[in-house]
Amino acid sequence: MGLETADYLLDQGWIPPHLEAAYESLVEGRAGLVERRFAEADAVSDARLHGDCHPGNVLWTDAGPHFVDLDD
């Protein structure tokens, strides 16, 4: 999931040359950890997320909060 982004950053020269080895090592270590955690989690269901949750996007009703996006 994050490896394509890391490869892009490296391929396009966004990572300074003196940091490339450290960046690659960090990405590989974290990617392996993420893969292991997903394997341990077994079946993970999808969830819809609002993605822009702040007080201005919450309307309160008698039933509780209702999330909206008034910017769109």
PDB file of N, CA and C in Angstrom:
ATOM      1  N   MET A   1       0.821  -1.183   0.000  1.00  0.00           N
ATOM      2  CA  MET A   1       0.000   0.000   0.000  1.00  0.00           C
ATOM      3  C   MET A   1       0.873   1.258   0.000  1.00  0.00           C
ATOM      4  N   GLY A   2       1.876   1.350   0.803  1.00  0.00           N
ATOM      5  CA  GLY A   2       2.721   2.537   0.834  1.00  0.00           C
ATOM      6  C   GLY A   2       3.977   2.407   0.001  1.00  0.00           C
ATOM      7  N   LEU A   3       4.251   1.191  -0.489  1.00  0.00           N
ATOM      8  CA  LEU A   3       5.494   0.985  -1.224  1.00  0.00           C
ATOM      9  C   LEU A   3       5.508   1.708  -2.561  1.00  0.00           C
ATOM     10  N   GLU A   4       4.376   1.788  -3.223  1.00  0.00           N
ATOM     11  CA  GLU A   4       4.325   2.501  -4.503  1.00  0.00           C
ATOM     12  C   GLU A   4       4.663   3.979  -4.310  1.00  0.00           C
ATOM     13  N   THR A   5       4.159   4.565  -3.247  1.00  0.00           N
ATOM     14  CA  THR A   5       4.455   5.965  -2.957  1.00  0.00           C
ATOM     15  C   THR A   5       5.934   6.149  -2.648  1.00  0.00           C
ATOM     16  N   ALA A   6       6.485   5.261  -1.851  1.00  0.00           N
ATOM     17  CA  ALA A   6       7.909   5.345  -1.513  1.00  0.00           C
ATOM     18  C   ALA A   6       8.763   5.202  -2.769  1.00  0.00           C
ATOM     19  N   ASP A   7       8.411   4.249  -3.629  1.00  0.00           N
ATOM     20  CA  ASP A   7       9.148   4.072  -4.879  1.00  0.00           C
ATOM     21  C   ASP A   7       9.066   5.328  -5.738  1.00  0.00           C
ATOM     22  N   TYR A   8       7.904   5.929  -5.808  1.00  0.00           N
ATOM     23  CA  TYR A   8       7.733   7.153  -6.593  1.00  0.00           C
ATOM     24  C   TYR A   8       8.641   8.263  -6.058  1.00  0.00           C
ATOM     25  N   LEU A   9       8.627   8.445  -4.739  1.00  0.00           N
ATOM     26  CA  LEU A   9       9.454   9.490  -4.145  1.00  0.00           C
ATOM     27  C   LEU A   9      10.930   9.271  -4.436  1.00  0.00           C
ATOM     28  N   LEU A  10      11.357   8.023  -4.366  1.00  0.00           N
ATOM     29  CA  LEU A  10      12.755   7.717  -4.662  1.00  0.00           C
ATOM     30  C   LEU A  10      13.058   7.895  -6.144  1.00  0.00           C
ATOM     31  N   ASP A  11      12.200   7.377  -7.007  1.00  0.00           N
ATOM     32  CA  ASP A  11      12.426   7.447  -8.453  1.00  0.00           C
ATOM     33  C   ASP A  11      12.428   8.878  -8.977  1.00  0.00           C
ATOM     34  N   GLN A  12      11.614   9.736  -8.375  1.00  0.00           N
ATOM     35  CA  GLN A  12      11.494  11.110  -8.851  1.00  0.00           C
ATOM     36  C   GLN A  12      12.480  12.070  -8.184  1.00  0.00           C
ATOM     37  N   GLY A  13      13.318  11.560  -7.306  1.00  0.00           N
ATOM     38  CA  GLY A  13      14.336  12.389  -6.679  1.00  0.00           C
ATOM     39  C   GLY A  13      13.842  13.295  -5.570  1.00  0.00           C
ATOM     40  N   TRP A  14      12.713  12.959  -4.960  1.00  0.00           N
ATOM     41  CA  TRP A  14      12.178  13.783  -3.884  1.00  0.00           C
ATOM     42  C   TRP A  14      12.936  13.590  -2.573  1.00  0.00           C
ATOM     43  N   ILE A  15      13.606  12.462  -2.442  1.00  0.00           N
ATOM     44  CA  ILE A  15      14.388  12.194  -1.236  1.00  0.00           C
ATOM     45  C   ILE A  15      15.828  12.615  -1.506  1.00  0.00           C
ATOM     46  N   PRO A  16      16.394  13.472  -0.680  1.00  0.00           N
ATOM     47  CA  PRO A  16      17.779  13.892  -0.898  1.00  0.00           C
ATOM     48  C   PRO A  16      18.712  12.678  -0.942  1.00  0.00           C
ATOM     49  N   PRO A  17      19.682  12.700  -1.839  1.00  0.00           N
ATOM     50  CA  PRO A  17      20.568  11.534  -2.003  1.00  0.00           C
ATOM     51  C   PRO A  17      21.204  11.046  -0.701  1.00  0.00           C
ATOM     52  N   HIS A  18      21.576  11.957   0.180  1.00  0.00           N
ATOM     53  CA  HIS A  18      22.237  11.530   1.414  1.00  0.00           C
ATOM     54  C   HIS A  18      21.257  10.874   2.407  1.00  0.00           C
ATOM     55  N   LEU A  19      19.959  10.928   2.118  1.00  0.00           N
ATOM     56  CA  LEU A  19      18.960  10.301   2.988  1.00  0.00           C
ATOM     57  C   LEU A  19      18.301   9.077   2.369  1.00  0.00           C
ATOM     58  N   GLU A  20      18.624   8.768   1.110  1.00  0.00           N
ATOM     59  CA  GLU A  20      17.943   7.671   0.409  1.00  0.00           C
ATOM     60  C   GLU A  20      18.087   6.331   1.119  1.00  0.00           C
ATOM     61  N   ALA A  21      19.303   5.972   1.534  1.00  0.00           N
ATOM     62  CA  ALA A  21      19.507   4.668   2.185  1.00  0.00           C
ATOM     63  C   ALA A  21      18.704   4.576   3.482  1.00  0.00           C
ATOM     64  N   ALA A  22      18.724   5.634   4.271  1.00  0.00           N
ATOM     65  CA  ALA A  22      17.965   5.637   5.530  1.00  0.00           C
ATOM     66  C   ALA A  22      16.468   5.561   5.252  1.00  0.00           C
ATOM     67  N   TYR A  23      16.002   6.300   4.242  1.00  0.00           N
ATOM     68  CA  TYR A  23      14.586   6.295   3.886  1.00  0.00           C
ATOM     69  C   TYR A  23      14.154   4.904   3.439  1.00  0.00           C
ATOM     70  N   GLU A  24      14.946   4.290   2.554  1.00  0.00           N
ATOM     71  CA  GLU A  24      14.609   2.943   2.078  1.00  0.00           C
ATOM     72  C   GLU A  24      14.552   1.950   3.233  1.00  0.00           C
ATOM     73  N   SER A  25      15.502   2.030   4.141  1.00  0.00           N
ATOM     74  CA  SER A  25      15.528   1.131   5.287  1.00  0.00           C
ATOM     75  C   SER A  25      14.296   1.328   6.167  1.00  0.00           C
ATOM     76  N   LEU A  26      13.942   2.572   6.401  1.00  0.00           N
ATOM     77  CA  LEU A  26      12.764   2.884   7.210  1.00  0.00           C
ATOM     78  C   LEU A  26      11.495   2.370   6.547  1.00  0.00           C
ATOM     79  N   VAL A  27      11.353   2.619   5.246  1.00  0.00           N
ATOM     80  CA  VAL A  27      10.161   2.178   4.512  1.00  0.00           C
ATOM     81  C   VAL A  27      10.048   0.655   4.536  1.00  0.00           C
ATOM     82  N   GLU A  28      11.152  -0.034   4.265  1.00  0.00           N
ATOM     83  CA  GLU A  28      11.113  -1.497   4.255  1.00  0.00           C
ATOM     84  C   GLU A  28      10.726  -2.054   5.619  1.00  0.00           C
ATOM     85  N   GLY A  29      11.282  -1.478   6.677  1.00  0.00           N
ATOM     86  CA  GLY A  29      10.958  -1.948   8.023  1.00  0.00           C
ATOM     87  C   GLY A  29       9.498  -1.719   8.370  1.00  0.00           C
ATOM     88  N   ARG A  30       8.983  -0.548   8.053  1.00  0.00           N
ATOM     89  CA  ARG A  30       7.587  -0.240   8.359  1.00  0.00           C
ATOM     90  C   ARG A  30       6.641  -1.037   7.481  1.00  0.00           C
ATOM     91  N   ALA A  31       6.983  -1.210   6.213  1.00  0.00           N
ATOM     92  CA  ALA A  31       6.119  -1.971   5.308  1.00  0.00           C
ATOM     93  C   ALA A  31       5.991  -3.410   5.795  1.00  0.00           C
ATOM     94  N   GLY A  32       7.094  -3.975   6.238  1.00  0.00           N
ATOM     95  CA  GLY A  32       7.043  -5.339   6.772  1.00  0.00           C
ATOM     96  C   GLY A  32       6.175  -5.422   8.006  1.00  0.00           C
ATOM     97  N   LEU A  33       6.278  -4.442   8.866  1.00  0.00           N
ATOM     98  CA  LEU A  33       5.457  -4.406  10.078  1.00  0.00           C
ATOM     99  C   LEU A  33       3.974  -4.289   9.724  1.00  0.00           C
ATOM    100  N   VAL A  34       3.639  -3.412   8.797  1.00  0.00           N
ATOM    101  CA  VAL A  34       2.244  -3.242   8.379  1.00  0.00           C
ATOM    102  C   VAL A  34       1.704  -4.546   7.776  1.00  0.00           C
ATOM    103  N   GLU A  35       2.493  -5.185   6.935  1.00  0.00           N
ATOM    104  CA  GLU A  35       2.052  -6.458   6.335  1.00  0.00           C
ATOM    105  C   GLU A  35       1.783  -7.504   7.410  1.00  0.00           C
ATOM    106  N   ARG A  36       2.666  -7.601   8.409  1.00  0.00           N
ATOM    107  CA  ARG A  36       2.453  -8.564   9.497  1.00  0.00           C
ATOM    108  C   ARG A  36       1.195  -8.246  10.288  1.00  0.00           C
ATOM    109  N   ARG A  37       0.954  -6.969  10.553  1.00  0.00           N
ATOM    110  CA  ARG A  37      -0.237  -6.589  11.326  1.00  0.00           C
ATOM    111  C   ARG A  37      -1.520  -6.901  10.555  1.00  0.00           C
ATOM    112  N   PHE A  38      -1.520  -6.659   9.242  1.00  0.00           N
ATOM    113  CA  PHE A  38      -2.702  -7.000   8.447  1.00  0.00           C
ATOM    114  C   PHE A  38      -2.922  -8.512   8.446  1.00  0.00           C
ATOM    115  N   ALA A  39      -1.840  -9.286   8.361  1.00  0.00           N
ATOM    116  CA  ALA A  39      -1.962 -10.749   8.398  1.00  0.00           C
ATOM    117  C   ALA A  39      -2.513 -11.207   9.745  1.00  0.00           C
ATOM    118  N   GLU A  40      -2.059 -10.583  10.828  1.00  0.00           N
ATOM    119  CA  GLU A  40      -2.548 -10.928  12.162  1.00  0.00           C
ATOM    120  C   GLU A  40      -4.011 -10.538  12.345  1.00  0.00           C
ATOM    121  N   ALA A  41      -4.425  -9.462  11.701  1.00  0.00           N
ATOM    122  CA  ALA A  41      -5.798  -8.984  11.864  1.00  0.00           C
ATOM    123  C   ALA A  41      -6.798  -9.875  11.156  1.00  0.00           C
ATOM    124  N   ASP A  42      -6.325 -10.707  10.246  1.00  0.00           N
ATOM    125  CA  ASP A  42      -7.167 -11.617   9.486  1.00  0.00           C
ATOM    126  C   ASP A  42      -8.140 -10.806   8.635  1.00  0.00           C
ATOM    127  N   ALA A  43      -9.418 -11.087   8.735  1.00  0.00           N
ATOM    128  CA  ALA A  43     -10.412 -10.406   7.906  1.00  0.00           C
ATOM    129  C   ALA A  43     -10.724  -9.033   8.501  1.00  0.00           C
ATOM    130  N   VAL A  44     -10.466  -8.004   7.726  1.00  0.00           N
ATOM    131  CA  VAL A  44     -10.747  -6.642   8.159  1.00  0.00           C
ATOM    132  C   VAL A  44     -11.859  -6.089   7.281  1.00  0.00           C
ATOM    133  N   SER A  45     -12.888  -5.564   7.898  1.00  0.00           N
ATOM    134  CA  SER A  45     -13.988  -5.009   7.114  1.00  0.00           C
ATOM    135  C   SER A  45     -13.720  -3.539   6.802  1.00  0.00           C
ATOM    136  N   ASP A  46     -14.286  -3.077   5.723  1.00  0.00           N
ATOM    137  CA  ASP A  46     -14.152  -1.675   5.334  1.00  0.00           C
ATOM    138  C   ASP A  46     -15.077  -0.817   6.181  1.00  0.00           C
ATOM    139  N   ALA A  47     -14.661   0.427   6.365  1.00  0.00           N
ATOM    140  CA  ALA A  47     -15.487   1.386   7.089  1.00  0.00           C
ATOM    141  C   ALA A  47     -15.487   2.696   6.316  1.00  0.00           C
ATOM    142  N   ARG A  48     -16.630   3.338   6.256  1.00  0.00           N
ATOM    143  CA  ARG A  48     -16.705   4.661   5.625  1.00  0.00           C
ATOM    144  C   ARG A  48     -16.264   5.698   6.631  1.00  0.00           C
ATOM    145  N   LEU A  49     -15.328   6.530   6.222  1.00  0.00           N
ATOM    146  CA  LEU A  49     -14.832   7.595   7.074  1.00  0.00           C
ATOM    147  C   LEU A  49     -15.184   8.935   6.470  1.00  0.00           C
ATOM    148  N   HIS A  50     -15.481   9.890   7.318  1.00  0.00           N
ATOM    149  CA  HIS A  50     -15.847  11.216   6.837  1.00  0.00           C
ATOM    150  C   HIS A  50     -14.643  11.904   6.227  1.00  0.00           C
ATOM    151  N   GLY A  51     -13.493  11.863   6.889  1.00  0.00           N
ATOM    152  CA  GLY A  51     -12.269  12.413   6.345  1.00  0.00           C
ATOM    153  C   GLY A  51     -12.067  13.902   6.544  1.00  0.00           C
ATOM    154  N   ASP A  52     -13.070  14.627   6.986  1.00  0.00           N
ATOM    155  CA  ASP A  52     -12.938  16.071   7.213  1.00  0.00           C
ATOM    156  C   ASP A  52     -13.678  16.420   8.498  1.00  0.00           C
ATOM    157  N   CYS A  53     -13.365  15.682   9.547  1.00  0.00           N
ATOM    158  CA  CYS A  53     -14.113  15.800  10.794  1.00  0.00           C
ATOM    159  C   CYS A  53     -13.544  16.918  11.663  1.00  0.00           C
ATOM    160  N   HIS A  54     -14.275  17.981  11.774  1.00  0.00           N
ATOM    161  CA  HIS A  54     -13.956  19.079  12.689  1.00  0.00           C
ATOM    162  C   HIS A  54     -15.275  19.664  13.169  1.00  0.00           C
ATOM    163  N   PRO A  55     -15.264  20.455  14.228  1.00  0.00           N
ATOM    164  CA  PRO A  55     -16.523  20.936  14.824  1.00  0.00           C
ATOM    165  C   PRO A  55     -17.465  21.628  13.839  1.00  0.00           C
ATOM    166  N   GLY A  56     -16.926  22.280  12.804  1.00  0.00           N
ATOM    167  CA  GLY A  56     -17.786  22.961  11.841  1.00  0.00           C
ATOM    168  C   GLY A  56     -18.561  22.012  10.947  1.00  0.00           C
ATOM    169  N   ASN A  57     -18.175  20.735  10.934  1.00  0.00           N
ATOM    170  CA  ASN A  57     -18.862  19.751  10.103  1.00  0.00           C
ATOM    171  C   ASN A  57     -19.709  18.785  10.930  1.00  0.00           C
ATOM    172  N   VAL A  58     -20.067  19.194  12.135  1.00  0.00           N
ATOM    173  CA  VAL A  58     -20.915  18.355  12.989  1.00  0.00           C
ATOM    174  C   VAL A  58     -22.183  19.133  13.315  1.00  0.00           C
ATOM    175  N   LEU A  59     -23.320  18.576  12.944  1.00  0.00           N
ATOM    176  CA  LEU A  59     -24.619  19.130  13.322  1.00  0.00           C
ATOM    177  C   LEU A  59     -25.184  18.231  14.414  1.00  0.00           C
ATOM    178  N   TRP A  60     -25.648  18.827  15.495  1.00  0.00           N
ATOM    179  CA  TRP A  60     -26.192  18.039  16.600  1.00  0.00           C
ATOM    180  C   TRP A  60     -27.704  17.959  16.495  1.00  0.00           C
ATOM    181  N   THR A  61     -28.217  16.751  16.641  1.00  0.00           N
ATOM    182  CA  THR A  61     -29.659  16.513  16.650  1.00  0.00           C
ATOM    183  C   THR A  61     -30.015  15.852  17.975  1.00  0.00           C
ATOM    184  N   ASP A  62     -31.288  15.630  18.206  1.00  0.00           N
ATOM    185  CA  ASP A  62     -31.703  14.927  19.424  1.00  0.00           C
ATOM    186  C   ASP A  62     -31.127  13.519  19.486  1.00  0.00           C
ATOM    187  N   ALA A  63     -30.828  12.947  18.314  1.00  0.00           N
ATOM    188  CA  ALA A  63     -30.284  11.582  18.260  1.00  0.00           C
ATOM    189  C   ALA A  63     -28.759  11.563  18.398  1.00  0.00           C
ATOM    190  N   GLY A  64     -28.123  12.742  18.368  1.00  0.00           N
ATOM    191  CA  GLY A  64     -26.679  12.794  18.490  1.00  0.00           C
ATOM    192  C   GLY A  64     -26.051  13.535  17.317  1.00  0.00           C
ATOM    193  N   PRO A  65     -24.752  13.374  17.118  1.00  0.00           N
ATOM    194  CA  PRO A  65     -24.066  14.113  16.061  1.00  0.00           C
ATOM    195  C   PRO A  65     -24.404  13.590  14.671  1.00  0.00           C
ATOM    196  N   HIS A  66     -24.449  14.504  13.731  1.00  0.00           N
ATOM    197  CA  HIS A  66     -24.672  14.170  12.314  1.00  0.00           C
ATOM    198  C   HIS A  66     -23.547  14.855  11.550  1.00  0.00           C
ATOM    199  N   PHE A  67     -22.710  14.061  10.884  1.00  0.00           N
ATOM    200  CA  PHE A  67     -21.554  14.610  10.186  1.00  0.00           C
ATOM    201  C   PHE A  67     -21.929  15.059   8.776  1.00  0.00           C
ATOM    202  N   VAL A  68     -21.530  16.258   8.446  1.00  0.00           N
ATOM    203  CA  VAL A  68     -21.788  16.835   7.124  1.00  0.00           C
ATOM    204  C   VAL A  68     -20.495  17.475   6.628  1.00  0.00           C
ATOM    205  N   ASP A  69     -20.476  17.868   5.381  1.00  0.00           N
ATOM    206  CA  ASP A  69     -19.332  18.612   4.858  1.00  0.00           C
ATOM    207  C   ASP A  69     -19.909  19.825   4.137  1.00  0.00           C
ATOM    208  N   LEU A  70     -19.954  20.931   4.829  1.00  0.00           N
ATOM    209  CA  LEU A  70     -20.571  22.130   4.285  1.00  0.00           C
ATOM    210  C   LEU A  70     -19.688  22.827   3.246  1.00  0.00           C
ATOM    211  N   ASP A  71     -18.442  22.373   3.100  1.00  0.00           N
ATOM    212  CA  ASP A  71     -17.542  22.960   2.114  1.00  0.00           C
ATOM    213  C   ASP A  71     -17.844  22.472   0.707  1.00  0.00           C
ATOM    214  N   ASP A  72     -18.510  21.353   0.575  1.00  0.00           N
ATOM    215  CA  ASP A  72     -18.773  20.758  -0.765  1.00  0.00           C
ATOM    216  C   ASP A  72     -20.178  21.027  -1.229  1.00  0.00           C
TER     217      ASP A  72
END
